[in-house]
Coordinates of C-alpha atoms in Angstrom, one line a residue:
Chain A
M1043 CA 5.6 -32.0 -31.1
G1044 CA 4.0 -29.2 -29.5
K1045 CA 5.8 -27.4 -26.4
T1046 CA 3.6 -28.2 -22.7
I1047 CA 3.8 -25.6 -20.8
D1048 CA 2.2 -24.9 -16.5
L1049 CA 0.8 -20.9 -17.5
N1050 CA -0.6 -19.7 -14.5
G1051 CA -1.9 -23.6 -13.4
K1052 CA -3.5 -24.5 -15.9
S1053 CA -1.5 -27.0 -18.8
Y1054 CA -1.0 -24.9 -22.2
S1055 CA 0.0 -26.3 -25.4
V1056 CA 2.9 -23.4 -27.0
V1057 CA 2.6 -23.0 -30.0
P1058 CA 5.2 -23.3 -32.5
E1059 CA 5.9 -20.0 -33.3
V1060 CA 6.2 -19.0 -29.8
E1061 CA 9.8 -18.6 -28.9
T1062 CA 10.2 -16.3 -26.1
V1063 CA 8.6 -15.0 -23.3
Q1064 CA 7.7 -12.0 -25.1
Q1065 CA 6.4 -13.4 -28.1
L1066 CA 4.0 -15.3 -25.5
L1067 CA 2.9 -12.0 -24.4
E1068 CA 3.0 -11.2 -27.3
H1069 CA 0.9 -13.8 -28.3
L1070 CA -1.4 -13.0 -25.5
E1071 CA -2.1 -9.6 -26.4
L1072 CA -0.8 -9.0 -23.0
G1073 CA 2.4 -7.3 -23.7
N1074 CA 1.6 -3.1 -24.0
R1075 CA 0.5 -4.7 -20.3
I1076 CA 1.4 -4.3 -16.4
L1077 CA 2.7 -7.7 -15.1
I1078 CA 5.9 -9.5 -14.2
V1079 CA 7.2 -12.3 -15.2
E1080 CA 7.8 -15.3 -13.4
K1081 CA 9.8 -18.8 -15.2
N1082 CA 11.0 -21.8 -13.0
K1083 CA 10.0 -19.6 -9.6
E1084 CA 12.3 -16.8 -11.3
I1085 CA 11.5 -13.3 -11.7
L1086 CA 11.9 -12.6 -15.0
Q1087 CA 12.8 -9.1 -15.8
K1088 CA 12.2 -6.0 -17.5
D1089 CA 15.7 -7.1 -20.2
S1090 CA 15.3 -11.1 -20.1
Y1091 CA 12.1 -11.4 -21.6
D1092 CA 14.5 -12.9 -24.4
A1093 CA 14.4 -15.5 -22.6
P1094 CA 13.1 -19.3 -24.5
I1095 CA 10.3 -20.5 -23.6
M1096 CA 10.6 -25.0 -22.6
D1097 CA 9.1 -27.5 -22.7
R1098 CA 7.0 -28.1 -19.1
D1099 CA 8.1 -24.3 -18.5
Q1100 CA 6.4 -23.4 -15.3
I1101 CA 5.2 -19.7 -16.3
E1102 CA 3.2 -16.7 -13.5
I1103 CA 2.0 -13.9 -15.0
I1104 CA 1.2 -11.0 -12.1
H1105 CA 0.0 -8.1 -11.9
F1106 CA -0.9 -4.9 -9.4
V1107 CA -5.2 -4.7 -8.6
G1108 CA -6.5 -3.2 -5.8
G1109 CA -5.8 -3.2 -2.5
G1110 CA -5.2 -0.7 1.4
Chain B
M1045 CA 6.1 18.3 3.1
L1046 CA 6.1 14.1 4.2
Q1047 CA 9.6 13.2 3.3
I1048 CA 10.1 8.7 3.2
A1049 CA 13.8 7.9 2.6
D1050 CA 14.9 10.6 -1.1
K1051 CA 11.2 11.1 -1.9
R1052 CA 8.8 14.1 -0.9
F1053 CA 5.5 14.3 -0.9
S1054 CA 2.5 17.6 -1.2
S1055 CA 0.0 15.5 0.5
R1056 CA 0.6 13.5 3.6
L1057 CA -2.8 11.5 2.8
L1058 CA -1.7 7.1 1.5
L1059 CA -4.9 5.9 0.0
G1060 CA -5.6 2.3 -0.7
T1061 CA -7.2 0.8 -4.2
G1062 CA -9.2 -1.4 -3.5
K1063 CA -12.7 -2.4 -3.0
Y1064 CA -14.1 0.6 -5.0
P1065 CA -18.2 0.3 -6.7
S1066 CA -16.8 1.5 -9.8
F1067 CA -13.3 2.5 -11.8
E1068 CA -14.9 6.2 -12.6
T1069 CA -15.9 6.6 -9.0
Q1070 CA -12.4 6.0 -8.8
K1071 CA -11.1 8.1 -11.0
K1072 CA -13.1 10.8 -10.1
A1073 CA -12.0 9.9 -6.1
V1074 CA -8.2 9.2 -6.7
A1075 CA -8.4 12.7 -8.3
V1076 CA -10.2 14.8 -5.3
S1077 CA -8.3 12.5 -2.3
E1078 CA -4.2 15.2 -4.0
T1079 CA -2.9 11.7 -3.0
E1080 CA 0.8 11.2 -4.4
I1081 CA 0.7 7.1 -3.1
L1082 CA -0.9 4.5 -3.8
T1083 CA -1.0 1.1 -2.6
F1084 CA -1.7 -1.7 -4.4
A1085 CA -1.7 -5.1 -4.1
V1086 CA 0.5 -8.4 -6.2
R1087 CA -2.0 -11.3 -6.9
R1088 CA -1.8 -13.7 -10.1
M1089 CA -3.5 -12.1 -13.6
N1090 CA -6.4 -14.5 -14.4
I1091 CA -5.3 -14.6 -18.0
F1092 CA -8.2 -17.6 -19.2
E1093 CA -10.9 -15.4 -18.6
E1094 CA -12.0 -12.0 -20.8
S1095 CA -9.3 -8.7 -20.3
Q1096 CA -11.2 -6.9 -16.9
P1097 CA -9.6 -3.6 -17.5
N1098 CA -7.2 -2.9 -15.1
F1099 CA -6.6 0.6 -12.7
L1100 CA -2.9 0.9 -12.4
E1101 CA -2.9 1.2 -16.7
Q1102 CA -6.0 4.2 -15.6
L1103 CA -3.0 6.1 -14.7
D1104 CA -0.9 8.6 -15.4
L1105 CA 1.9 7.1 -13.5
E1106 CA 3.7 10.4 -13.9
H1107 CA 2.3 11.6 -11.1
Y1108 CA 1.4 8.8 -8.6
T1109 CA 4.8 6.8 -6.5
L1110 CA 3.9 3.5 -6.3
L1111 CA 3.5 1.5 -2.8
P1112 CA 2.7 -2.1 -3.2
N1113 CA 1.8 -4.0 -0.8
T1114 CA 2.8 -7.7 0.2
A1115 CA -1.0 -8.7 1.5
G1116 CA -0.8 -12.4 0.6
A1117 CA 2.0 -12.8 3.1
S1118 CA 2.5 -15.8 6.8
T1119 CA 5.6 -15.6 6.2
A1120 CA 8.5 -13.2 5.5
E1121 CA 9.6 -15.1 2.8
E1122 CA 6.7 -14.5 1.6
A1123 CA 6.3 -10.9 2.1
V1124 CA 9.8 -11.1 0.3
H1125 CA 8.8 -12.7 -3.1
I1126 CA 5.9 -10.5 -3.4
A1127 CA 8.3 -7.9 -2.4
K1128 CA 10.4 -8.8 -5.3
L1129 CA 7.9 -9.7 -7.5
A1130 CA 6.2 -5.9 -7.1
K1131 CA 10.4 -4.2 -7.6
A1132 CA 9.7 -6.7 -11.0
S1133 CA 7.2 -4.1 -12.6
G1134 CA 9.6 -1.2 -12.6
L1135 CA 7.3 0.6 -11.6
C1136 CA 8.2 1.0 -7.8
D1137 CA 11.6 0.8 -4.9
M1138 CA 9.1 0.8 -2.1
V1139 CA 7.6 -2.1 -0.1
K1140 CA 4.6 -1.5 2.1
V1141 CA 4.9 -4.6 4.7
E1142 CA 1.8 -6.8 5.3
I1143 CA 2.1 -10.2 7.6
I1144 CA -0.7 -11.1 8.4
G1145 CA -1.1 -13.2 11.3
C1146 CA -4.3 -13.7 12.7
S1147 CA -7.0 -14.7 9.8
H1148 CA -10.0 -12.8 12.6
S1149 CA -8.7 -9.5 13.5
L1150 CA -6.9 -10.0 10.2
L1151 CA -3.4 -8.4 13.1
P1152 CA 0.0 -8.0 11.9
D1153 CA 1.9 -11.5 12.6
P1154 CA 4.9 -8.5 14.5
V1155 CA 7.9 -11.8 14.5
E1156 CA 7.6 -12.2 10.9
T1157 CA 7.0 -8.3 10.6
L1158 CA 10.7 -7.9 11.9
R1159 CA 12.1 -10.4 10.0
A1160 CA 10.4 -9.8 6.7
S1161 CA 11.6 -5.5 7.2
E1162 CA 15.4 -7.2 7.5
M1163 CA 15.2 -8.4 5.3
L1164 CA 13.6 -6.1 2.5
L1165 CA 16.8 -3.6 3.9
E1166 CA 19.4 -6.0 3.1
E1167 CA 17.7 -5.9 -0.8
G1168 CA 17.2 -1.9 -1.2
F1169 CA 13.8 -1.8 -1.0
I1170 CA 12.6 1.6 1.1
V1171 CA 10.8 -1.2 3.8
L1172 CA 7.5 0.8 5.2
P1173 CA 6.1 -2.2 7.8
Y1174 CA 2.7 -2.2 8.6
T1175 CA 2.6 -2.8 11.8
S1176 CA 0.6 -3.0 15.6
D1177 CA 1.1 -0.1 17.6
D1178 CA 3.0 -1.8 19.5
V1179 CA 5.2 0.9 21.3
V1180 CA 8.2 -1.3 21.8
L1181 CA 8.2 -2.9 17.8
A1182 CA 7.4 0.6 16.3
R1183 CA 11.7 0.9 18.1
K1184 CA 13.0 -1.9 17.0
L1185 CA 11.2 -1.1 13.4
C1186 CA 13.5 2.3 13.5
E1187 CA 17.0 0.8 14.9
L1188 CA 16.3 -1.9 11.9
G1189 CA 16.3 1.5 9.7
V1190 CA 12.7 1.1 7.9
H1191 CA 12.2 4.4 6.3
A1192 CA 8.1 4.8 7.7
I1193 CA 6.0 3.1 10.2
M1194 CA 3.3 1.9 9.6
P1195 CA 1.2 1.1 13.3
G1196 CA -2.7 0.4 12.5
A1197 CA -5.1 2.1 14.4
A1198 CA -7.5 -0.5 14.6
P1199 CA -7.9 -3.6 12.5
I1200 CA -8.2 -3.5 8.4
G1201 CA -11.4 -2.4 7.7
S1202 CA -12.9 -2.1 10.2
G1203 CA -13.0 1.0 10.6
H1204 CA -12.8 1.4 15.0
G1205 CA -11.0 4.8 14.8
I1206 CA -8.0 5.5 16.7
L1207 CA -8.5 2.9 20.1
N1208 CA -5.2 2.9 21.5
P1209 CA -3.9 7.5 21.3
L1210 CA -0.5 6.8 23.7
N1211 CA -0.1 4.3 21.9
L1212 CA 0.7 6.7 18.6
S1213 CA 1.2 9.6 20.4
L1214 CA 4.4 7.4 22.5
I1215 CA 5.7 5.5 18.2
I1216 CA 5.1 9.3 16.9
E1217 CA 7.5 10.9 19.6
Q1218 CA 9.9 8.6 20.2
S1219 CA 9.8 7.4 16.3
N1220 CA 12.9 9.1 14.1
V1221 CA 11.1 8.1 10.8
P1222 CA 8.1 9.6 9.1
V1223 CA 4.4 7.3 11.3
I1224 CA 2.3 6.5 8.5
V1225 CA -1.6 5.9 10.5
D1226 CA -2.8 2.7 8.4
A1227 CA -6.0 0.8 8.7
G1228 CA -9.2 0.4 11.0
I1229 CA -9.9 4.5 9.9
G1230 CA -13.5 5.3 9.5
S1231 CA -14.3 8.5 9.8
P1232 CA -13.0 11.8 9.1
K1233 CA -12.9 12.6 12.5
D1234 CA -10.1 10.1 13.1
A1235 CA -7.9 10.6 9.8
A1236 CA -7.8 14.1 11.6
Y1237 CA -7.3 12.8 15.5
A1238 CA -4.2 10.5 13.6
M1239 CA -2.4 14.3 12.4
E1240 CA -3.6 16.2 15.8
L1241 CA -1.7 13.1 17.2
G1242 CA 1.8 14.5 15.2
A1243 CA 1.3 11.2 12.7
D1244 CA 2.8 12.7 9.3
G1245 CA 0.3 10.9 7.3
V1246 CA -2.9 8.6 7.4
L1247 CA -3.4 5.8 4.8
L1248 CA -6.6 4.1 3.6
N1249 CA -8.7 2.2 1.8
T1250 CA -11.9 0.9 2.9
A1251 CA -12.9 4.6 4.6
V1252 CA -13.3 6.4 1.3
S1253 CA -14.2 3.2 -0.5
E1254 CA -16.9 1.8 1.3
A1255 CA -18.6 5.0 1.6
A1256 CA -22.4 6.2 0.3
D1257 CA -20.5 8.8 -1.5
P1258 CA -16.3 7.9 -1.8
V1259 CA -15.5 11.0 -3.7
K1260 CA -17.1 13.5 -1.1
M1261 CA -15.1 10.6 1.7
A1262 CA -12.2 11.5 -0.3
E1263 CA -12.1 15.0 0.1
A1264 CA -13.5 14.9 3.4
M1265 CA -9.9 13.2 4.2
K1266 CA -7.7 15.4 2.5
L1267 CA -9.2 17.7 4.8
A1268 CA -9.7 15.9 8.0
I1269 CA -6.0 15.4 7.4
E1270 CA -4.7 18.7 6.3
A1271 CA -7.2 20.6 9.4
G1272 CA -5.1 17.7 11.7
H1273 CA -1.4 18.9 10.8
L1274 CA -1.9 22.4 11.1
G1275 CA -3.7 21.7 14.8
Y1276 CA -0.8 20.3 15.4
Q1277 CA 1.0 22.5 14.3
A1278 CA -0.8 25.1 16.4
G1279 CA -0.8 22.9 19.3
R1280 CA -3.7 22.5 21.1
M1281 CA -4.8 24.1 24.9
P1282 CA -4.4 22.5 27.5
V1283 CA -7.8 20.5 29.2
R1284 CA -9.1 21.6 32.2
D1285 CA -11.8 20.3 34.6
Y1286 CA -13.8 23.1 35.2
G1287 CA -15.0 25.5 33.2
V1288 CA -13.2 29.4 32.3
A1289 CA -14.4 32.6 31.3
S1290 CA -14.7 33.3 27.7
S1291 CA -15.7 37.3 28.7
P1292 CA -14.2 39.5 31.2
L1293 CA -15.6 39.1 34.1
E1294 CA -15.5 42.4 34.8
G1295 CA -17.6 45.1 34.0
L1296 CA -20.8 43.5 34.0
V1297 CA -23.5 45.8 33.1
P1298 CA -26.2 46.7 35.9
N1299 CA -30.1 45.4 36.0

């Protein structure tokens, strides 16, 4: 049974080989981007990307955009 | 030198990164402006669309200090959340507190700005609140221990220039931290005027990004800020109501 998470406000089916936040970022080809991850409303520091992805997790991927 | 907390900067121009016609233009404008501090906003990544280039990722971050803003927040709690997200990038520890209290004028909410500044100082951030030009509010922010005060010249993106120079002067006079005039700058004369009033720096975005030639305007702003600062240091002449001859009145040549 695959995992389904809420990813940036959309329902997203996680492939079985993705088990951690870091693996999710690599799967999405975001591994070398400047970004911030929030998992279940908790901000993850860079050294916590080995956190497991669980069914129904709520993941937000956030970045910097132009602004004044 | 402009010093904010323990950071020192040669440039007194802080540049926003929004609304440029292209990345190429923006890169050139940033380079000629010689700015060392760039502001950014924090947003959800659009991961379901084809990867779009990100300006920040095209910069050599060694050369710039990033100043994320809390734009989008309408309460202190929201602003603190955005600031914490930005800090978790591992790229910055400064934050521009920006809490809008009026959707038409985009003027900042003074009460929430004060609350957020206090909360962020407790969290250990270097705090630069964008505030109205209210003198008492600026004093209270200083008393909290913020690292710079950023009063607006006029509403964000309005290009009106400095609407209340007297208030700005009073804020500058009483402040024990750098005063950076932020928002409402429209043209180089506005930036020069802010610096002549004794401001320590100017933060602007639209005045450059919406100029017909943003690269040329970036250079103009750099020069205006330098000229205004030099003029402030030089000390201007007094203003008089009547003319005073510059040429001697003695030794006039007879007809």
